[in-house]
């Protein structure tokens, strides 16, 4: 079409002038439109060469248009043009192509018109959950819950008025329906994307497989919904092809030399059986998701073939049309309700804060409304995802991408660019620098595992010999990584411009290495970063040895939450069964920066409607030694044996340390087996299968720690006893806790009452919440940590629970009370 139809005269003149200043090369313009979507104002955001121009994606918003020129006058879009236009369209941004004279124009994708939001009809939505509403028609024994209706009204008002809403909804309130109904209705009416983030897989599956379909049926809607998984869950066809090719070549096959990045079948070559099975499965799989593999594969093998951000070339990959991950991303772009976990969400938010922006796609497509379920765990999730870390495997991963040799054969990007004619001397220098960097990473790991048993916080207050034992090797690795980056830059001087070739991938690896260089440098200058916690963690590695990981974590997430959540999203809803301590949101809200925001907000509690006073017993054996005493271990084993025999299993025993768990399980396994009680232990199987075994065997007992304090849903006779073996204070040597403790005390606060105690109380409430999952459940929570009775702070733990029946007697008396409660005459 004629450009004048969509571009006014002043804007066209400005574009012609900018193109002339760039000697006719490609220029990228960001354009504003009037109500008729006609371009009225332009500004240059990138300049390129005659064949291409960069496309920054972090400065855009709905209703704008990105325009670039094709100097040759052929306005036909390239594959890259179409791919970028499709990505921009996710944000409502249009994409046009013009000639250098701004006389002709091609619309690749129209911009979306400005939104006019329709408020939710709150009364109509509330009626769905009320007596005589749509929900009552689905369940014969339906009984309206006023707290659920009130919560729905609160969340719907938050959508209508762009508010922050925090709701503590006790077990049984029905919080999922209370936020899903407004969320889905909003997405349907206003076509704005809503993200629902949870902490556990169980809740995600419940939402996607059960609750959301029910809500859609209640509302008569069919809003596109998708459960979003991280990139690493998907098979990469390109990496699979490389792995198959490499196995075949090293096995002695005579396959033709493949160009780096091509697919390779290798069906007739001898390769590892599991790799061959993945190759065959990939031919028929619709999703490429690891969870749908019909067989088990090791983490090591999956790590060789899964989608990986460090090696993904996305828009320029030859296999992008059949890419499993990009297919899932396209499906997510089409969905209006996305369900994700906190981990994935905070990866997305971290990328946005660090430069991608909130109008473009990061891990998730852009979204406007956000709901956090299981919001009590936000601080830990945000701390983890806004942390940066590296280890020897970080260097090994890049090294494997760059060069692999076996039986005299070379493979990898350096070998590939060598075949493309790269300067042999430059490739040789890069190869030597790569070997040096790997040696530096190995030396650092050796120093760390020699100096650290488990974790160590790095501060200038450490003895100089200890600090230097870690920082000096990091400094040496930094020097070697700089040398490697410089050597790779020399290799890049022969870049052939093929955006689908090995030079493009080499550029990606170089950027990753430069970020690693920056991270190493921050450790050597840790005294200048008072807002970060620098620490080292040592664990067993997959190869059977010990591996150190260097971690930099945020001291405080309040500023990050303000920048990534409170100041950005029109509506932010936070809900959990445990957001308060002593009926106050002060602790949780203070930790996540809620009160640092100027936003209007609602903070509301809805207590559980469950009849705890009649159907739950809290028991504390008064003769228990304190957990720190040597006698506690033998006492606990004896008490648990008696208790679990009386309850005939049907129990969840929660610990705060795996060592105590292992000792108790080992001491009781045979005794319980003699009574027909299966003693299952965390770590014997993955979480989902372990819980399925517990659900299938009502006489079983599960010994668990940490993650099982939350997200366990075992209603009915399956679970009638929960034992809390120790008050869940965090380990006092935890580096992040130590740093936050110091920060509180430095400003004159009390770290125990402001941090350690309320954190433990919230986790204690989560553990208690594993007992009653349905209105008809009945059972006992036994607290074997006598400090709830003997310490002044102990009262806060017990007072945080709903009103129940209570037993405070010596061990024998508690066992009698438990037996009478579980088996009333």
Coordinates of C-alpha atoms in Angstrom, one line a residue, residues 196-746:
X196 CA -1.5 -17.7 38.7
X197 CA 1.6 -18.8 40.5
X198 CA 1.8 -21.5 43.1
X199 CA 4.6 -23.1 45.1
X200 CA 3.8 -26.8 44.6
X201 CA 3.1 -29.1 41.7
X202 CA 0.1 -30.6 43.5
X203 CA -1.7 -27.3 43.5
X204 CA -0.8 -26.6 39.9
X205 CA -2.2 -29.9 38.8
X206 CA -5.4 -29.4 40.9
X207 CA -5.9 -26.0 39.3
X208 CA -5.4 -27.1 35.7
X209 CA -7.0 -30.5 35.8
X210 CA -9.9 -29.9 38.2
X211 CA -10.6 -26.4 39.5
X212 CA -10.2 -24.3 36.3
X213 CA -12.3 -26.7 34.1
X214 CA -15.1 -26.6 36.8
X215 CA -15.0 -22.8 36.9
X216 CA -15.1 -22.6 33.1
X217 CA -18.2 -24.8 33.2
X218 CA -19.8 -22.7 35.9
X219 CA -19.3 -19.5 34.0
X220 CA -20.0 -20.9 30.6
X221 CA -16.6 -19.8 29.3
X222 CA -13.8 -21.4 27.3
X223 CA -10.9 -19.2 28.1
X224 CA -7.5 -20.6 26.8
X225 CA -5.5 -21.9 29.8
X226 CA -2.0 -23.4 29.9
X227 CA 0.2 -24.9 32.6
X228 CA 3.6 -23.4 31.9
X229 CA 6.8 -25.4 32.4
X230 CA 10.4 -24.3 32.4
X231 CA 12.5 -24.7 29.3
X232 CA 14.5 -27.5 30.8
X233 CA 11.4 -29.8 30.8
X234 CA 11.4 -29.9 27.0
X235 CA 13.5 -31.9 24.6
X236 CA 15.7 -30.0 22.1
X237 CA 15.7 -31.6 18.7
X238 CA 18.9 -29.9 17.8
X239 CA 20.8 -31.0 20.9
X240 CA 19.4 -34.5 20.5
X241 CA 20.7 -34.6 17.0
X242 CA 24.1 -33.4 18.2
X243 CA 24.2 -36.0 20.9
X244 CA 23.2 -38.8 18.5
X245 CA 25.8 -37.6 15.9
X246 CA 28.5 -37.4 18.5
X247 CA 27.8 -40.9 19.8
X248 CA 27.7 -42.3 16.3
X249 CA 31.0 -40.6 15.3
X250 CA 32.8 -41.7 18.4
X251 CA 31.5 -45.2 18.0
X252 CA 33.3 -45.3 14.7
X253 CA 30.4 -44.5 12.3
X254 CA 31.2 -43.0 8.9
X255 CA 28.4 -40.4 9.0
X256 CA 28.9 -37.4 6.8
X257 CA 30.2 -34.4 8.6
X258 CA 27.2 -32.4 9.7
X259 CA 27.0 -28.6 9.9
X260 CA 26.7 -27.5 13.5
X261 CA 23.0 -27.1 14.3
X262 CA 21.7 -29.6 11.8
X263 CA 19.4 -32.5 12.8
X264 CA 20.9 -35.9 12.6
X265 CA 19.0 -39.2 12.6
X266 CA 21.8 -41.7 13.1
X267 CA 19.3 -44.5 13.1
X268 CA 21.7 -47.1 11.9
X269 CA 24.6 -46.1 14.2
X270 CA 25.3 -47.8 17.5
X271 CA 24.4 -45.4 20.3
X272 CA 23.5 -45.5 24.0
X273 CA 20.2 -47.4 24.4
X274 CA 18.5 -44.6 26.5
X275 CA 19.6 -42.0 23.9
X276 CA 18.2 -44.2 21.1
X277 CA 15.0 -44.5 23.1
X278 CA 14.7 -40.7 23.4
X279 CA 15.4 -40.3 19.7
X280 CA 12.6 -42.8 18.8
X281 CA 10.2 -41.2 21.3
X282 CA 10.9 -37.7 19.8
X283 CA 9.5 -38.9 16.4
X284 CA 6.0 -39.4 17.8
X285 CA 5.8 -37.1 20.9
X286 CA 3.4 -34.2 20.6
X287 CA 4.9 -32.2 23.4
X288 CA 8.5 -33.3 24.0
X289 CA 7.9 -32.9 27.7
X290 CA 10.1 -35.0 30.0
X291 CA 7.0 -35.8 32.2
X292 CA 5.5 -37.6 29.3
X293 CA 8.5 -39.9 28.7
X294 CA 7.3 -43.5 29.0
X295 CA 10.6 -44.5 30.6
X296 CA 13.1 -43.1 33.1
X297 CA 16.2 -41.3 32.0
X298 CA 19.0 -40.0 34.1
X299 CA 19.4 -36.3 34.9
X300 CA 22.8 -36.4 33.2
X301 CA 21.4 -37.7 29.9
X302 CA 18.4 -35.4 29.9
X303 CA 20.8 -32.5 30.6
X304 CA 22.5 -33.3 27.3
X305 CA 19.4 -33.2 25.2
X306 CA 17.0 -30.8 26.9
X307 CA 16.2 -27.2 25.8
X308 CA 18.9 -25.0 27.3
X309 CA 19.0 -21.2 27.2
X310 CA 22.8 -21.2 26.9
X311 CA 22.7 -23.0 23.6
X312 CA 19.3 -22.0 22.1
X313 CA 19.4 -19.8 19.0
X314 CA 15.6 -19.5 18.9
X315 CA 14.7 -17.3 15.9
X316 CA 17.7 -18.5 13.8
X317 CA 17.6 -22.2 14.6
X318 CA 17.0 -24.4 11.5
X319 CA 14.7 -26.6 13.6
X320 CA 12.6 -23.8 15.2
X321 CA 9.4 -24.8 13.3
X322 CA 9.3 -28.2 15.0
X323 CA 10.8 -27.0 18.3
X324 CA 8.9 -28.4 21.3
X325 CA 9.8 -25.5 23.6
X326 CA 8.8 -22.8 21.0
X327 CA 5.6 -24.7 20.3
X328 CA 4.8 -24.5 24.0
X329 CA 5.7 -20.9 24.1
X330 CA 3.3 -20.2 21.2
X331 CA 0.6 -22.0 23.1
X332 CA 1.3 -19.9 26.1
X333 CA 1.1 -16.7 24.0
X334 CA -2.4 -17.8 22.9
X335 CA -3.5 -18.5 26.5
X336 CA -5.2 -15.9 28.6
X337 CA -4.7 -17.7 31.9
X338 CA -1.3 -19.1 32.7
X339 CA -0.5 -21.4 35.7
X340 CA 3.1 -21.5 36.7
X341 CA 5.2 -22.1 39.8
X342 CA 6.9 -19.4 41.8
X343 CA 10.3 -20.6 40.6
X344 CA 9.4 -20.0 36.9
X345 CA 7.6 -16.8 37.6
X346 CA 10.5 -15.3 39.4
X347 CA 12.9 -16.3 36.6
X348 CA 10.5 -14.4 34.3
X349 CA 10.4 -11.3 36.6
X350 CA 14.2 -11.4 37.1
X351 CA 14.7 -11.2 33.3
X352 CA 12.2 -8.3 33.0
X353 CA 13.8 -6.3 35.8
X354 CA 17.3 -6.9 34.3
X355 CA 16.4 -5.4 31.0
X356 CA 13.7 -7.2 28.9
X357 CA 10.9 -5.0 30.3
X358 CA 7.3 -5.8 31.1
X359 CA 5.8 -5.4 27.7
X360 CA 7.8 -8.0 25.9
X361 CA 8.0 -11.8 26.3
X362 CA 10.5 -13.1 28.8
X363 CA 10.0 -16.7 30.0
X364 CA 6.2 -15.9 30.0
X365 CA 4.3 -13.7 27.5
X366 CA 3.5 -10.3 28.8
X367 CA 0.7 -10.2 31.4
X368 CA -1.1 -7.6 33.4
X369 CA -2.7 -9.3 36.5
X370 CA -0.9 -11.6 38.9
X371 CA -2.2 -14.0 41.6
X372 CA 0.2 -15.7 44.1
X373 CA -1.3 -18.8 45.7
X374 CA 0.8 -20.3 48.5
X375 CA 2.1 -16.8 48.9
X376 CA 3.8 -17.5 52.3
X377 CA 6.8 -18.9 50.4
X378 CA 7.4 -15.9 48.2
X379 CA 10.4 -14.6 50.1
X380 CA 12.3 -17.8 49.7
X381 CA 11.3 -18.2 46.0
X382 CA 12.3 -14.6 45.2
X383 CA 15.6 -14.9 47.1
X384 CA 16.5 -18.0 45.2
X385 CA 15.6 -16.6 41.8
X386 CA 17.2 -13.2 42.2
X387 CA 20.4 -15.0 43.3
X388 CA 23.3 -15.6 41.0
X389 CA 25.6 -18.6 41.2
X390 CA 28.3 -20.5 39.5
X391 CA 30.4 -23.7 39.9
X392 CA 32.9 -25.7 38.0
X393 CA 30.0 -27.2 36.1
X394 CA 29.1 -23.7 34.8
X395 CA 32.5 -23.5 33.1
X396 CA 32.4 -27.2 32.1
X397 CA 29.0 -26.6 30.4
X398 CA 30.4 -23.8 28.3
X399 CA 33.5 -25.7 27.6
X400 CA 31.5 -28.7 26.3
X401 CA 29.6 -26.4 24.0
X402 CA 32.9 -25.0 22.7
X403 CA 35.0 -28.1 22.3
X404 CA 34.7 -31.8 22.9
X405 CA 37.4 -34.3 21.9
X406 CA 37.3 -38.1 22.0
X407 CA 39.4 -40.7 20.3
X408 CA 41.2 -38.0 18.3
X409 CA 38.0 -36.4 17.0
X410 CA 37.0 -32.8 17.8
X411 CA 33.5 -31.5 18.1
X412 CA 31.8 -28.3 19.2
X413 CA 31.7 -24.6 18.2
X414 CA 35.4 -24.1 17.9
X415 CA 35.7 -27.1 15.7
X416 CA 32.7 -25.9 13.6
X417 CA 34.1 -22.4 13.1
X418 CA 37.4 -23.9 12.2
X419 CA 35.7 -25.8 9.4
X420 CA 34.1 -22.5 8.3
X421 CA 37.6 -21.0 7.8
X422 CA 38.3 -19.2 11.1
X423 CA 41.9 -18.2 11.7
X424 CA 43.6 -21.4 12.9
X425 CA 45.9 -19.4 15.3
X426 CA 43.0 -17.7 16.9
X427 CA 41.1 -21.0 17.3
X428 CA 44.3 -22.5 18.8
X429 CA 44.6 -19.6 21.3
X430 CA 41.0 -20.0 22.3
X431 CA 41.4 -23.8 22.7
X432 CA 44.4 -23.2 25.1
X433 CA 42.4 -20.5 27.0
X434 CA 39.5 -22.9 27.3
X435 CA 41.7 -25.6 28.8
X436 CA 43.2 -23.0 31.2
X437 CA 39.7 -21.8 32.3
X438 CA 38.7 -25.4 33.0
X439 CA 41.8 -25.9 35.1
X440 CA 41.0 -22.7 37.0
X441 CA 37.5 -24.0 37.7
X442 CA 38.8 -27.3 38.9
X443 CA 41.3 -25.6 41.2
X444 CA 38.6 -23.4 42.6
X445 CA 36.4 -26.4 43.4
X446 CA 39.3 -28.2 45.1
X447 CA 40.0 -25.1 47.3
X448 CA 36.3 -24.7 48.2
X449 CA 35.6 -28.4 49.1
X450 CA 38.8 -28.4 51.2
X451 CA 37.8 -25.2 53.1
X452 CA 34.0 -25.8 53.5
X453 CA 32.0 -28.7 55.0
X454 CA 28.5 -27.5 54.0
X455 CA 27.9 -23.8 53.8
X456 CA 30.0 -20.7 54.5
X457 CA 29.1 -17.1 54.3
X458 CA 31.9 -15.0 52.8
X459 CA 32.6 -11.7 54.6
X460 CA 35.6 -9.5 55.4
X461 CA 35.1 -10.6 59.0
X462 CA 36.3 -14.2 58.2
X463 CA 39.9 -15.1 59.1
X464 CA 42.1 -13.8 56.2
X465 CA 43.4 -17.3 55.5
X466 CA 39.9 -18.8 55.1
X467 CA 38.7 -15.9 52.9
X468 CA 41.7 -15.9 50.7
X469 CA 41.5 -19.7 50.2
X470 CA 38.3 -19.1 48.3
X471 CA 38.6 -15.6 46.9
X472 CA 42.1 -16.0 45.4
X473 CA 41.0 -19.0 43.2
X474 CA 37.9 -17.1 42.2
X475 CA 40.2 -14.2 41.2
X476 CA 42.4 -16.6 39.2
X477 CA 39.3 -18.1 37.5
X478 CA 38.2 -14.5 36.7
X479 CA 41.5 -13.8 35.0
X480 CA 41.4 -17.0 33.0
X481 CA 37.8 -16.4 31.9
X482 CA 38.7 -12.9 30.7
X483 CA 41.5 -14.4 28.7
X484 CA 39.0 -16.9 27.2
X485 CA 36.5 -14.2 26.4
X486 CA 39.2 -12.2 24.7
X487 CA 40.4 -15.2 22.7
X488 CA 36.8 -16.0 21.6
X489 CA 36.4 -12.3 20.5
X490 CA 39.5 -12.8 18.3
X491 CA 37.8 -15.9 16.7
X492 CA 34.7 -13.9 16.2
X493 CA 36.6 -11.5 13.9
X494 CA 36.1 -14.0 11.1
X495 CA 32.3 -14.1 11.7
X496 CA 30.7 -15.1 8.4
X497 CA 27.3 -13.4 9.3
X498 CA 25.3 -16.6 9.1
X499 CA 22.7 -16.1 11.8
X500 CA 22.0 -19.8 11.8
X501 CA 25.6 -20.9 12.0
X502 CA 28.2 -21.6 14.7
X503 CA 29.5 -18.0 14.9
X504 CA 26.0 -16.9 16.0
X505 CA 26.1 -19.6 18.7
X506 CA 29.6 -18.6 19.6
X507 CA 28.4 -15.1 20.2
X508 CA 25.8 -16.4 22.6
X509 CA 28.4 -18.4 24.6
X510 CA 30.6 -15.3 24.7
X511 CA 27.8 -13.3 26.3
X512 CA 27.2 -16.0 28.9
X513 CA 31.0 -16.0 29.7
X514 CA 31.0 -12.3 30.0
X515 CA 28.2 -12.5 32.6
X516 CA 30.2 -15.2 34.5
X517 CA 33.2 -12.9 34.4
X518 CA 31.1 -10.1 36.0
X519 CA 29.8 -12.5 38.7
X520 CA 33.3 -13.7 39.6
X521 CA 34.4 -10.1 39.9
X522 CA 31.6 -9.3 42.3
X523 CA 32.9 -12.0 44.6
X524 CA 36.4 -10.5 44.6
X525 CA 34.9 -7.1 45.4
X526 CA 32.2 -8.4 47.9
X527 CA 33.0 -5.6 50.4
X528 CA 31.5 -3.2 47.8
X529 CA 28.2 -5.0 47.6
X530 CA 26.5 -4.6 51.0
X531 CA 23.1 -5.4 49.5
X532 CA 24.2 -8.9 48.6
X533 CA 25.0 -12.1 50.6
X534 CA 28.0 -14.0 49.3
X535 CA 28.2 -17.6 50.3
X536 CA 29.5 -21.0 49.3
X537 CA 27.7 -24.3 49.4
X538 CA 29.3 -27.7 49.1
X539 CA 27.3 -30.8 48.1
X540 CA 27.7 -34.2 46.6
X541 CA 27.9 -34.0 42.8
X542 CA 26.5 -36.3 40.2
X543 CA 29.9 -37.8 39.5
X544 CA 30.2 -39.0 43.1
X545 CA 32.6 -36.3 44.3
X546 CA 31.9 -33.0 46.2
X547 CA 31.2 -29.8 44.4
X548 CA 31.2 -26.2 45.5
X549 CA 28.8 -23.6 44.3
X550 CA 29.4 -19.9 44.8
X551 CA 26.2 -17.9 45.4
X552 CA 25.3 -14.2 45.6
X553 CA 21.8 -13.6 47.0
X554 CA 19.8 -10.5 47.7
X555 CA 20.0 -9.4 51.4
X556 CA 16.5 -8.1 51.1
X557 CA 13.8 -8.7 48.5
X558 CA 11.7 -5.7 49.3
X559 CA 13.1 -3.4 46.6
X560 CA 13.0 -6.2 44.1
X561 CA 9.4 -7.0 44.8
X562 CA 8.5 -3.4 44.5
X563 CA 10.3 -3.1 41.2
X564 CA 9.1 -6.5 39.8
X565 CA 5.6 -6.7 41.2
X566 CA 4.0 -3.9 43.2
X567 CA 5.0 -1.0 40.9
X568 CA 4.2 -3.0 37.7
X569 CA 1.0 -5.1 37.8
X570 CA -2.4 -3.6 37.8
X571 CA -3.7 -6.2 40.2
X572 CA -1.6 -8.4 42.5
X573 CA -3.4 -10.9 44.7
X574 CA -1.6 -12.9 47.4
X575 CA -3.3 -15.7 49.2
X576 CA -2.3 -18.6 51.5
X577 CA -3.6 -20.4 54.6
X578 CA -0.7 -18.9 56.5
X579 CA 0.1 -15.2 56.0
X580 CA -0.2 -13.9 59.5
X581 CA 1.6 -14.3 62.8
X582 CA -0.5 -13.4 65.9
X583 CA -3.3 -12.3 63.5
X584 CA -1.1 -9.7 62.0
X585 CA 0.3 -9.4 58.4
X586 CA 3.2 -7.3 59.7
X587 CA 5.9 -10.0 59.4
X588 CA 5.0 -11.4 56.0
X589 CA 4.1 -8.1 54.5
X590 CA 7.3 -6.5 55.9
X591 CA 9.5 -9.2 54.5
X592 CA 8.0 -9.0 50.9
X593 CA 7.9 -5.2 50.8
X594 CA 4.2 -4.9 50.8
X595 CA 4.2 -1.9 53.1
X596 CA 6.9 -0.1 51.1
X597 CA 4.5 0.2 48.2
X598 CA 2.3 3.3 47.8
X599 CA -0.5 1.1 46.3
X600 CA -3.9 0.8 47.8
X601 CA -4.4 -2.6 49.4
X602 CA -6.7 -4.9 51.3
X603 CA -5.4 -7.2 54.0
X604 CA -8.1 -9.6 55.1
X605 CA -8.2 -12.9 57.2
X606 CA -10.8 -15.6 56.6
X607 CA -10.5 -18.3 59.3
X608 CA -11.0 -21.9 58.5
X609 CA -14.6 -23.1 58.7
X610 CA -13.4 -26.6 59.8
X611 CA -14.6 -27.9 63.2
X612 CA -11.2 -28.2 64.8
X613 CA -12.6 -27.9 68.3
X614 CA -14.4 -31.2 67.8
X615 CA -12.3 -33.1 65.3
X616 CA -8.7 -32.2 66.1
X617 CA -6.4 -32.9 69.1
X618 CA -3.1 -31.1 69.8
X619 CA -0.9 -33.2 72.1
X620 CA 2.4 -32.3 73.7
X621 CA 4.3 -34.9 75.8
X622 CA 5.5 -32.9 78.8
X623 CA 8.3 -35.3 79.8
X624 CA 10.2 -34.9 76.5
X625 CA 13.8 -33.7 76.7
X626 CA 14.5 -30.6 74.7
X627 CA 15.7 -31.4 71.2
X628 CA 19.2 -30.1 71.8
X629 CA 19.7 -32.7 74.7
X630 CA 21.4 -36.0 74.0
X631 CA 18.4 -37.9 75.5
X632 CA 16.0 -36.5 72.9
X633 CA 16.8 -38.9 70.1
X634 CA 16.2 -42.1 72.0
X635 CA 13.1 -40.6 73.6
X636 CA 11.7 -39.6 70.3
X637 CA 12.2 -43.1 68.8
X638 CA 10.6 -44.8 71.7
X639 CA 7.6 -42.4 71.7
X640 CA 7.1 -42.6 68.0
X641 CA 7.1 -46.4 68.1
X642 CA 4.3 -46.4 70.7
X643 CA 2.3 -43.7 69.0
X644 CA 2.5 -45.2 65.5
X645 CA 1.5 -48.6 66.8
X646 CA -1.6 -47.1 68.5
X647 CA -2.5 -45.1 65.3
X648 CA -1.9 -48.1 63.1
X649 CA 0.3 -46.0 60.9
X650 CA -1.7 -43.3 59.0
X651 CA 0.9 -40.8 60.0
X652 CA 3.2 -38.1 58.7
X653 CA 6.2 -37.5 60.8
X654 CA 7.9 -34.2 60.1
X655 CA 11.5 -33.4 60.9
X656 CA 13.7 -30.3 60.5
X657 CA 16.9 -32.3 59.7
X658 CA 17.5 -35.2 57.4
X659 CA 20.0 -36.7 59.9
X660 CA 17.3 -37.1 62.6
X661 CA 14.8 -38.4 60.1
X662 CA 17.3 -41.1 58.9
X663 CA 18.1 -42.2 62.5
X664 CA 14.4 -42.4 63.6
X665 CA 13.4 -44.2 60.4
X666 CA 16.2 -46.7 60.7
X667 CA 15.4 -47.4 64.3
X668 CA 11.7 -47.9 63.7
X669 CA 11.4 -49.5 60.3
X670 CA 11.6 -53.1 61.5
X671 CA 9.5 -52.5 64.6
X672 CA 6.7 -51.0 62.5
X673 CA 6.9 -53.6 59.8
X674 CA 6.2 -56.3 62.4
X675 CA 2.9 -54.6 63.0
X676 CA 2.1 -54.4 59.3
X677 CA 3.0 -50.7 59.0
X678 CA 5.1 -49.6 56.1
X679 CA 7.7 -47.0 57.1
X680 CA 8.3 -44.8 54.0
X681 CA 11.1 -42.2 53.9
X682 CA 11.6 -39.0 51.9
X683 CA 14.2 -39.8 49.3
X684 CA 13.1 -43.4 48.7
X685 CA 11.2 -42.2 45.6
X686 CA 10.2 -38.9 44.0
X687 CA 7.7 -36.8 45.9
X688 CA 4.7 -37.5 43.7
X689 CA 5.2 -41.3 43.7
X690 CA 5.9 -41.3 47.4
X691 CA 2.7 -39.5 48.3
X692 CA 0.8 -41.8 45.9
X693 CA 2.1 -44.8 47.8
X694 CA 1.0 -43.2 51.1
X695 CA -2.4 -42.6 49.7
X696 CA -2.7 -46.2 48.5
X697 CA -1.6 -47.7 51.8
X698 CA -3.6 -46.2 54.7
X699 CA -1.4 -48.2 57.2
X700 CA 1.8 -46.4 56.1
X701 CA 3.9 -43.8 57.8
X702 CA 5.9 -41.2 55.9
X703 CA 9.0 -39.8 57.5
X704 CA 9.8 -36.5 55.8
X705 CA 11.4 -33.1 56.2
X706 CA 11.5 -29.5 54.8
X707 CA 9.3 -29.5 51.6
X708 CA 6.7 -31.9 53.1
X709 CA 5.8 -29.3 55.7
X710 CA 3.6 -27.8 53.0
X711 CA 1.7 -28.9 49.9
X712 CA 0.8 -32.4 51.2
X713 CA -2.9 -33.2 50.7
X714 CA -3.9 -36.6 52.2
X715 CA -7.5 -36.4 53.2
X716 CA -9.6 -39.0 55.0
X717 CA -8.3 -42.1 56.8
X718 CA -4.9 -41.9 55.0
X719 CA -3.6 -39.3 57.4
X720 CA -4.9 -39.1 61.0
X721 CA -1.6 -38.3 62.9
X722 CA 0.9 -35.5 62.1
X723 CA 4.0 -35.4 64.3
X724 CA 6.1 -32.2 64.5
X725 CA 9.4 -33.4 65.9
X726 CA 11.0 -30.0 66.4
X727 CA 9.9 -26.4 66.1
X728 CA 10.9 -25.4 62.6
X729 CA 13.5 -22.7 63.3
X730 CA 15.9 -22.3 60.4
X731 CA 19.4 -23.6 60.9
X732 CA 21.3 -20.7 62.6
X733 CA 24.3 -21.2 60.4
X734 CA 22.2 -20.5 57.2
X735 CA 24.2 -17.8 55.4
X736 CA 21.2 -15.7 54.3
X737 CA 19.7 -15.9 57.8
X738 CA 23.0 -14.9 59.3
X739 CA 23.2 -11.9 57.0
X740 CA 19.6 -10.8 57.6
X741 CA 20.1 -11.3 61.3
X742 CA 23.1 -9.0 61.3
X743 CA 21.2 -6.4 59.3
X744 CA 18.3 -6.3 61.7
X745 CA 20.6 -6.1 64.7
X746 CA 22.7 -3.3 63.0

